[in-house]
Coordinates of C-alpha atoms in Angstrom, one line a residue:
M9 CA -4.6 26.7 10.9
S10 CA -1.8 27.4 8.6
S11 CA -2.2 26.8 4.9
L12 CA -1.1 23.4 3.3
S13 CA 1.7 25.2 1.5
Q14 CA 3.0 26.8 4.8
S15 CA 2.7 23.5 6.6
A16 CA 4.6 21.7 3.8
A17 CA 7.3 24.2 3.9
H18 CA 7.5 23.7 7.7
S19 CA 7.7 19.9 7.2
D20 CA 10.6 20.2 4.8
E21 CA 12.6 21.7 7.7
Q22 CA 12.2 18.6 9.8
P23 CA 14.9 16.1 10.1
A24 CA 14.3 12.8 8.2
S25 CA 15.1 10.3 10.9
L26 CA 12.4 7.8 11.9
V27 CA 13.0 8.6 15.6
E28 CA 11.8 12.2 16.4
D29 CA 11.2 13.8 19.7
E30 CA 9.6 17.0 18.8
A31 CA 5.8 16.3 19.4
S32 CA 3.5 13.6 20.4
L33 CA 2.3 11.5 17.4
L34 CA -1.2 11.8 18.8
K35 CA -1.3 15.6 18.9
Q36 CA -2.4 16.4 15.4
P37 CA -4.8 18.8 13.9
K38 CA -8.4 17.5 13.2
A39 CA -7.6 17.6 9.4
V40 CA -4.9 15.0 9.8
W41 CA -7.3 12.8 11.6
A42 CA -9.8 13.3 8.9
V43 CA -7.2 12.1 6.2
F44 CA -6.2 9.2 8.6
F45 CA -9.8 8.0 8.8
A46 CA -10.2 8.2 5.1
C47 CA -6.8 6.3 4.6
I48 CA -8.1 3.4 6.7
I49 CA -11.1 3.1 4.6
A50 CA -9.3 3.4 1.4
F51 CA -6.8 0.7 2.4
M52 CA -9.7 -1.5 3.5
G53 CA -10.2 -2.0 -0.3
I54 CA -6.9 -3.9 -0.7
G55 CA -7.7 -6.7 1.7
L56 CA -11.6 -6.4 1.8
V57 CA -12.0 -8.8 -1.3
D58 CA -9.5 -11.4 0.2
P59 CA -12.0 -13.5 2.2
I60 CA -14.4 -13.7 -0.8
L61 CA -11.9 -14.7 -3.4
P62 CA -12.7 -18.5 -3.1
A63 CA -16.5 -17.6 -3.1
L64 CA -16.2 -15.4 -6.0
A65 CA -14.4 -18.1 -8.1
E66 CA -17.2 -20.5 -7.2
Q67 CA -20.3 -18.3 -7.6
L68 CA -19.2 -16.4 -10.7
D69 CA -17.8 -19.5 -12.2
A70 CA -14.3 -18.2 -12.6
S71 CA -10.8 -19.7 -12.4
H72 CA -8.4 -18.7 -9.7
S73 CA -6.2 -16.8 -12.2
E74 CA -9.3 -14.8 -13.3
V75 CA -10.4 -13.9 -9.8
T76 CA -6.7 -12.7 -9.1
L77 CA -7.4 -10.1 -11.9
L78 CA -9.2 -8.1 -9.3
F79 CA -5.8 -7.3 -7.9
T80 CA -4.2 -7.0 -11.3
S81 CA -6.6 -4.4 -12.8
Y82 CA -6.7 -2.6 -9.5
N83 CA -2.9 -2.3 -9.3
A84 CA -2.2 -1.7 -13.0
V85 CA -4.6 1.3 -13.3
M86 CA -3.2 2.6 -9.9
A87 CA 0.4 2.4 -11.2
I88 CA -0.3 4.3 -14.3
A89 CA -2.6 6.9 -12.6
M90 CA 0.1 7.5 -10.1
L91 CA 2.0 9.4 -12.8
I92 CA -0.7 12.1 -13.0
T93 CA -1.6 12.5 -9.4
G94 CA 1.0 15.3 -8.9
W95 CA -0.3 17.1 -12.1
I96 CA -3.9 16.8 -10.9
S97 CA -3.2 17.9 -7.3
G98 CA -1.2 20.9 -8.5
R99 CA -4.2 22.2 -10.4
I100 CA -7.2 21.4 -8.2
G101 CA -5.3 21.3 -4.8
I102 CA -4.8 18.4 -2.4
K103 CA -8.1 18.5 -0.8
W104 CA -10.1 18.3 -4.1
T105 CA -7.7 15.5 -5.4
L106 CA -8.5 13.5 -2.2
L107 CA -12.3 14.1 -2.4
S108 CA -12.3 13.1 -6.2
G109 CA -10.4 10.0 -5.3
I110 CA -12.9 9.1 -2.6
L111 CA -15.8 9.8 -4.9
I112 CA -14.4 7.5 -7.6
I113 CA -13.8 4.7 -5.1
A114 CA -17.3 5.0 -3.9
V115 CA -18.9 5.0 -7.4
F116 CA -16.9 2.0 -8.7
S117 CA -17.1 -0.1 -5.5
A118 CA -20.9 0.5 -5.5
L119 CA -21.0 -0.6 -9.2
G120 CA -18.9 -3.6 -8.4
G121 CA -21.5 -4.7 -5.7
L122 CA -24.2 -4.5 -8.4
S123 CA -22.3 -6.4 -11.1
N124 CA -23.0 -9.9 -12.3
D125 CA -19.8 -11.5 -13.9
I126 CA -16.2 -11.5 -13.2
W127 CA -15.1 -9.6 -16.2
T128 CA -17.4 -6.6 -15.3
L129 CA -16.1 -6.8 -11.8
V130 CA -12.4 -6.9 -12.9
S131 CA -13.0 -3.8 -15.0
L132 CA -14.8 -1.8 -12.2
R133 CA -11.9 -2.8 -9.9
G134 CA -9.7 -0.9 -12.4
G135 CA -11.8 2.2 -11.9
W136 CA -11.5 1.7 -8.1
G137 CA -7.7 1.6 -8.6
L138 CA -7.9 5.1 -10.3
G139 CA -9.7 6.6 -7.3
N140 CA -7.3 4.9 -5.0
A141 CA -4.3 6.3 -6.9
L142 CA -5.6 9.9 -6.5
F143 CA -6.3 9.4 -2.9
V144 CA -3.2 7.3 -1.8
A145 CA -0.5 9.5 -3.5
T146 CA -2.1 12.7 -2.2
A147 CA -2.9 11.5 1.4
L148 CA 0.7 10.9 2.2
A149 CA 1.6 14.4 1.1
A150 CA -1.4 15.8 3.0
I151 CA -0.6 14.0 6.2
V152 CA 3.1 15.2 6.0
S153 CA 2.0 18.8 5.1
L154 CA -0.7 19.1 7.8
S155 CA 1.1 17.2 10.6
K156 CA 2.7 19.1 13.5
S157 CA 5.1 16.4 14.6
G158 CA 7.6 16.2 11.8
T159 CA 8.0 14.2 8.7
A160 CA 8.9 10.8 10.1
R161 CA 6.2 10.7 12.7
A162 CA 3.7 11.8 9.9
I163 CA 4.8 8.9 7.8
I164 CA 4.5 6.4 10.7
L165 CA 0.8 7.8 11.3
Y166 CA 0.3 7.2 7.5
E167 CA 1.6 3.6 7.7
A168 CA -0.6 3.0 10.8
A169 CA -3.6 4.0 8.8
I170 CA -2.6 1.6 6.1
G171 CA -2.1 -1.2 8.7
L172 CA -5.5 -0.6 10.3
G173 CA -7.3 -0.5 6.9
I174 CA -5.6 -3.6 5.7
S175 CA -6.3 -5.5 9.0
V176 CA -9.9 -4.4 9.5
G177 CA -10.7 -4.7 5.7
P178 CA -10.5 -8.6 5.7
L179 CA -12.5 -8.9 8.9
L180 CA -15.2 -6.6 7.5
G181 CA -14.9 -8.3 4.2
G182 CA -15.3 -11.7 5.9
W183 CA -18.4 -10.6 7.8
L184 CA -20.2 -9.0 5.0
G185 CA -19.0 -11.7 2.4
A186 CA -20.5 -14.4 4.4
M187 CA -23.9 -12.8 3.8
T188 CA -23.2 -12.1 0.1
W189 CA -20.1 -11.5 -2.0
R190 CA -21.6 -8.1 -3.0
G191 CA -21.5 -7.0 0.7
P192 CA -17.8 -5.9 0.8
F193 CA -18.1 -3.7 -2.3
L194 CA -21.3 -2.0 -1.1
G195 CA -19.7 -1.6 2.4
V196 CA -16.7 0.3 1.0
A197 CA -19.0 2.6 -1.0
T198 CA -20.9 3.4 2.2
L199 CA -17.7 4.2 4.3
M200 CA -16.3 6.2 1.5
V201 CA -19.4 8.5 1.6
V202 CA -18.7 9.0 5.4
A203 CA -15.0 9.8 4.6
F204 CA -16.0 12.2 1.9
I205 CA -18.2 14.2 4.3
G206 CA -15.4 14.2 7.1
L207 CA -12.9 15.5 4.6
S208 CA -15.1 18.1 3.2
V209 CA -15.8 19.6 6.6
L210 CA -12.4 19.2 8.3
M211 CA -9.7 19.8 5.7
P212 CA -8.7 23.4 5.2
K213 CA -9.2 25.1 1.9
Q214 CA -6.1 25.5 -0.3
K215 CA -5.5 27.6 -3.4
P216 CA -3.3 25.4 -5.7
S217 CA -2.6 28.3 -8.2
N218 CA 0.0 30.0 -5.8
T219 CA 1.9 26.8 -5.2
A220 CA 4.9 25.2 -7.0
K221 CA 2.8 22.1 -7.5
A222 CA 0.5 24.0 -9.8
K223 CA 3.4 24.1 -12.4
A224 CA 3.8 20.3 -11.9
S225 CA 4.5 18.6 -15.3
L226 CA 3.3 15.0 -16.3
L227 CA 6.9 14.2 -16.9
D228 CA 8.0 15.0 -13.4
P229 CA 7.8 11.3 -12.1
F230 CA 9.9 10.1 -15.0
R231 CA 12.5 12.9 -14.4
A232 CA 12.5 11.9 -10.8
L233 CA 13.4 8.3 -11.6
K234 CA 16.7 9.6 -13.1
H235 CA 17.8 10.0 -9.5
R236 CA 19.4 6.6 -9.0
S237 CA 18.3 6.4 -5.3
L238 CA 14.6 6.7 -6.2
F239 CA 14.9 4.2 -8.9
V240 CA 16.6 1.7 -6.7
F241 CA 13.8 1.9 -4.1
G242 CA 11.0 1.7 -6.8
I243 CA 12.6 -1.5 -8.3
T244 CA 12.9 -2.9 -5.0
A245 CA 9.4 -2.3 -4.1
A246 CA 8.3 -3.8 -7.4
L247 CA 10.2 -6.9 -6.7
Y248 CA 9.0 -7.4 -3.2
N249 CA 5.5 -6.7 -4.3
F250 CA 5.7 -10.0 -6.2
G251 CA 5.8 -11.7 -2.8
F252 CA 3.3 -9.3 -1.1
F253 CA 0.6 -9.9 -3.8
T254 CA 1.3 -13.6 -4.0
L255 CA 0.5 -13.8 -0.4
L256 CA -2.5 -11.5 -0.5
A257 CA -4.2 -12.6 -3.8
Y258 CA -3.3 -16.3 -3.9
S259 CA -2.9 -17.7 -0.3
P260 CA -6.7 -17.5 0.3
F261 CA -7.1 -20.3 -2.2
V262 CA -4.9 -22.8 -0.4
M263 CA -6.0 -22.1 3.3
G264 CA -9.2 -24.1 3.0
L265 CA -11.2 -21.6 5.1
D266 CA -14.6 -19.9 4.8
E267 CA -15.0 -16.1 4.6
H268 CA -15.1 -15.6 8.3
G269 CA -11.8 -17.9 8.8
L270 CA -10.0 -15.9 6.1
G271 CA -11.2 -12.6 7.6
F272 CA -9.6 -13.5 11.0
V273 CA -6.3 -14.7 9.4
F274 CA -5.9 -11.5 7.6
L275 CA -7.0 -9.6 10.7
G276 CA -4.0 -11.1 12.5
W277 CA -1.7 -10.3 9.6
G278 CA -2.8 -6.7 9.4
I279 CA -2.6 -6.1 13.2
L280 CA 1.0 -7.3 13.0
L281 CA 1.6 -5.2 10.1
A282 CA 0.1 -2.1 11.8
V283 CA 1.9 -2.5 15.2
T284 CA 5.3 -3.2 13.7
S285 CA 5.0 -0.2 11.2
V286 CA 4.5 2.1 14.2
F287 CA 6.5 0.7 17.0
M288 CA 9.1 -1.7 15.7
A289 CA 10.3 0.1 12.6
P290 CA 11.8 3.1 14.3
K291 CA 13.8 0.9 16.6
L292 CA 15.1 -1.2 13.8
Q293 CA 16.1 2.0 11.8
L294 CA 17.8 3.3 14.9
K295 CA 19.8 0.0 15.7
F296 CA 20.7 -1.2 12.3
G297 CA 20.1 1.6 9.7
T298 CA 17.3 1.9 7.2
I299 CA 18.9 -0.1 4.4
K300 CA 20.2 -2.9 6.5
S301 CA 16.8 -3.3 8.2
I302 CA 15.0 -3.4 4.9
C303 CA 17.2 -6.3 3.8
I304 CA 16.6 -8.1 7.0
M305 CA 12.9 -7.9 6.8
L306 CA 12.8 -8.8 3.2
F307 CA 15.1 -11.7 3.8
F308 CA 12.7 -13.2 6.4
F309 CA 9.7 -12.6 4.4
A310 CA 11.3 -14.6 1.5
V311 CA 11.9 -17.4 4.0
L312 CA 8.2 -17.3 5.0
L313 CA 7.1 -17.6 1.4
A314 CA 9.4 -20.5 0.9
V315 CA 7.9 -22.2 4.0
M316 CA 4.5 -21.7 2.6
G317 CA 5.7 -23.2 -0.7
I318 CA 7.1 -26.3 1.0
W319 CA 4.1 -26.9 3.4
T320 CA 1.4 -25.5 1.1
S321 CA -0.9 -28.6 2.0
T322 CA -0.5 -28.0 5.8
Q323 CA -3.1 -25.5 6.8
W324 CA -1.7 -24.4 10.1
V325 CA 1.7 -23.7 8.6
V326 CA 0.3 -21.4 5.7
I327 CA -1.9 -19.7 8.3
A328 CA 0.9 -19.0 10.7
A329 CA 3.3 -17.9 7.9
V330 CA 0.7 -15.4 6.5
I331 CA 0.2 -13.9 10.0
L332 CA 3.9 -13.6 10.7
A333 CA 4.5 -12.0 7.3
G334 CA 2.6 -9.1 8.6
A335 CA 5.4 -8.2 10.9
M336 CA 7.9 -8.3 8.0
L337 CA 5.9 -6.2 5.7
G338 CA 4.8 -3.6 8.4
N339 CA 8.5 -2.9 9.2
N340 CA 9.5 -2.8 5.6
N341 CA 6.7 -0.5 4.5
T342 CA 7.5 2.2 7.0
L343 CA 11.3 1.9 6.4
I344 CA 11.1 2.1 2.6
T345 CA 8.4 4.7 2.6
T346 CA 10.6 7.0 4.8
A347 CA 13.6 6.3 2.7
V348 CA 11.8 7.3 -0.5
M349 CA 10.5 10.5 1.0
N350 CA 14.2 11.5 1.5
A351 CA 16.0 9.7 -1.2
A352 CA 16.1 12.4 -3.9
P353 CA 15.9 16.3 -4.1
V354 CA 12.4 16.3 -5.6
E355 CA 8.8 17.2 -4.3
R356 CA 7.5 14.6 -1.9
S357 CA 4.4 14.1 -4.1
T358 CA 6.6 13.6 -7.1
A359 CA 8.9 11.1 -5.4
S360 CA 5.8 9.2 -4.1
A361 CA 4.2 9.1 -7.6
A362 CA 7.3 7.8 -9.3
Y363 CA 8.0 5.2 -6.5
S364 CA 4.4 4.0 -6.5
F365 CA 4.4 3.7 -10.3
L366 CA 7.1 1.2 -10.2
R367 CA 5.8 -0.5 -7.0
F368 CA 2.3 -1.2 -8.2
L369 CA 3.5 -2.4 -11.6
G370 CA 4.9 -5.4 -9.5
G371 CA 1.6 -5.6 -7.7
A372 CA -0.3 -5.8 -11.0
I373 CA 1.7 -8.5 -12.5
A374 CA 2.1 -10.8 -9.4
P375 CA -1.5 -11.8 -8.6
F376 CA -2.4 -13.1 -12.1
M377 CA 1.0 -14.7 -12.5
A378 CA 0.5 -16.6 -9.1
G379 CA -3.0 -17.9 -10.3
K380 CA -1.5 -18.9 -13.6
L381 CA 1.5 -20.7 -12.1
S382 CA -0.8 -22.7 -9.9
E383 CA -2.9 -23.8 -12.9
I384 CA 0.0 -24.6 -15.1
F385 CA 2.2 -26.3 -12.4
N386 CA 0.9 -26.9 -8.8
P387 CA -0.1 -24.8 -5.8
H388 CA 3.5 -24.8 -4.3
V389 CA 5.1 -22.9 -7.3
P390 CA 3.6 -19.4 -6.8
F391 CA 5.1 -19.2 -3.3
Y392 CA 8.6 -20.3 -4.5
V393 CA 8.5 -17.7 -7.4
G394 CA 7.3 -15.0 -5.0
A395 CA 10.2 -15.9 -2.6
G396 CA 12.7 -15.7 -5.5
F397 CA 11.5 -12.1 -6.4
V398 CA 11.8 -11.0 -2.8
L399 CA 15.3 -12.3 -2.4
L400 CA 16.1 -10.6 -5.8
A401 CA 14.9 -7.4 -4.2
V402 CA 17.5 -7.9 -1.3
V403 CA 20.2 -8.6 -3.8
F404 CA 19.3 -5.5 -6.0
I405 CA 19.3 -3.1 -3.0
M406 CA 22.5 -4.5 -1.8
M407 CA 24.1 -4.2 -5.2
N408 CA 23.1 -0.5 -5.3
E409 CA 23.9 0.4 -1.7
K410 CA 26.2 3.3 -2.7
H411 CA 23.2 5.0 -4.3
V412 CA 21.0 4.8 -1.3
K413 CA 23.3 4.9 1.8
H414 CA 22.8 8.7 2.1
V415 CA 19.3 7.8 3.5
D416 CA 21.0 6.5 6.7
E417 CA 23.5 9.3 6.7
I418 CA 20.5 11.8 6.8
G419 CA 18.9 9.8 9.7
A420 CA 22.2 9.8 11.6
G421 CA 22.4 13.5 11.2
H422 CA 19.4 14.0 13.4

């Protein structure tokens, strides 16, 4: 097997279109599947706590806004930590950065399962976010580097792992959470140990000292944001994440379901997210172009959030809207991730870090804001505000189309 640096150099030669015909998506080295499996488990952590949010509020005597801080601390630490992922991976290598992230997630999720109050749990979720940042930013670069089927197919594989993790997470969280709210946290810790062993065995060794990433600076992500295209995609993601995390962190409180019920709802959401990210997004990109497709998906997502705001008290409407939103988000995630990887002439890991910093800042503010808005006003308001931010994302990317249209031109050049 070629080294990571050789594979990365090879992947840079691949065309950036979402539709590639060179190799089967499933014909990948074992190392890719090891990272893929670890990605699934890592992204379980996002949706795993969803089904237990109402139970946490009741059993730990916490308000809705206090419980949503589990997402805020997680995303805030992840956003800041994204800025140092490239610097760290350049010094210890992709493999050890991944393993460090997995180990941190395992430790903090286990400690979370052993905690006894909401504030300790919120703090530990922040540590979980640090581990996730090290893993997530590096996993995308690892899959792209190790994959033999080109950049776009590698990104689709990465998005599929995200979709599977996000969909299976709530189901597992609901099942374990029905026994005890501690179950989901201890479950992730156990699965992360399995992922750690798998990556240790299957990922090739890499000497970071001879790579360009070894010279990475902590300022690289900020320098990368000077490229207007990358900045535009980052701000767009930050804005639509207000809607994403309003749905993820707040909707469980208004559905009136138990842990199992919430688990199944978010399973449906996650399945649609996974399927569309792999099968539908490439077709949309080919038919309408990347930028137009992103705008269409975000517009329909804003409509669904508005529908949830209008009919917040009608259980079946909220459930249906949550599940359908998975399709909009699955398409958008693949489209915008692919666009980011080709938006600016910088290292993919640096582009990912800069974009993720802005993206998760939105994800940090939104959950707590949604909980507070519901307490100050009423349960409808968080969904209206989320819809407004998503529409703002559409307006922002359309206003800056001239700075990002080259992404479609790269795809058309395939």
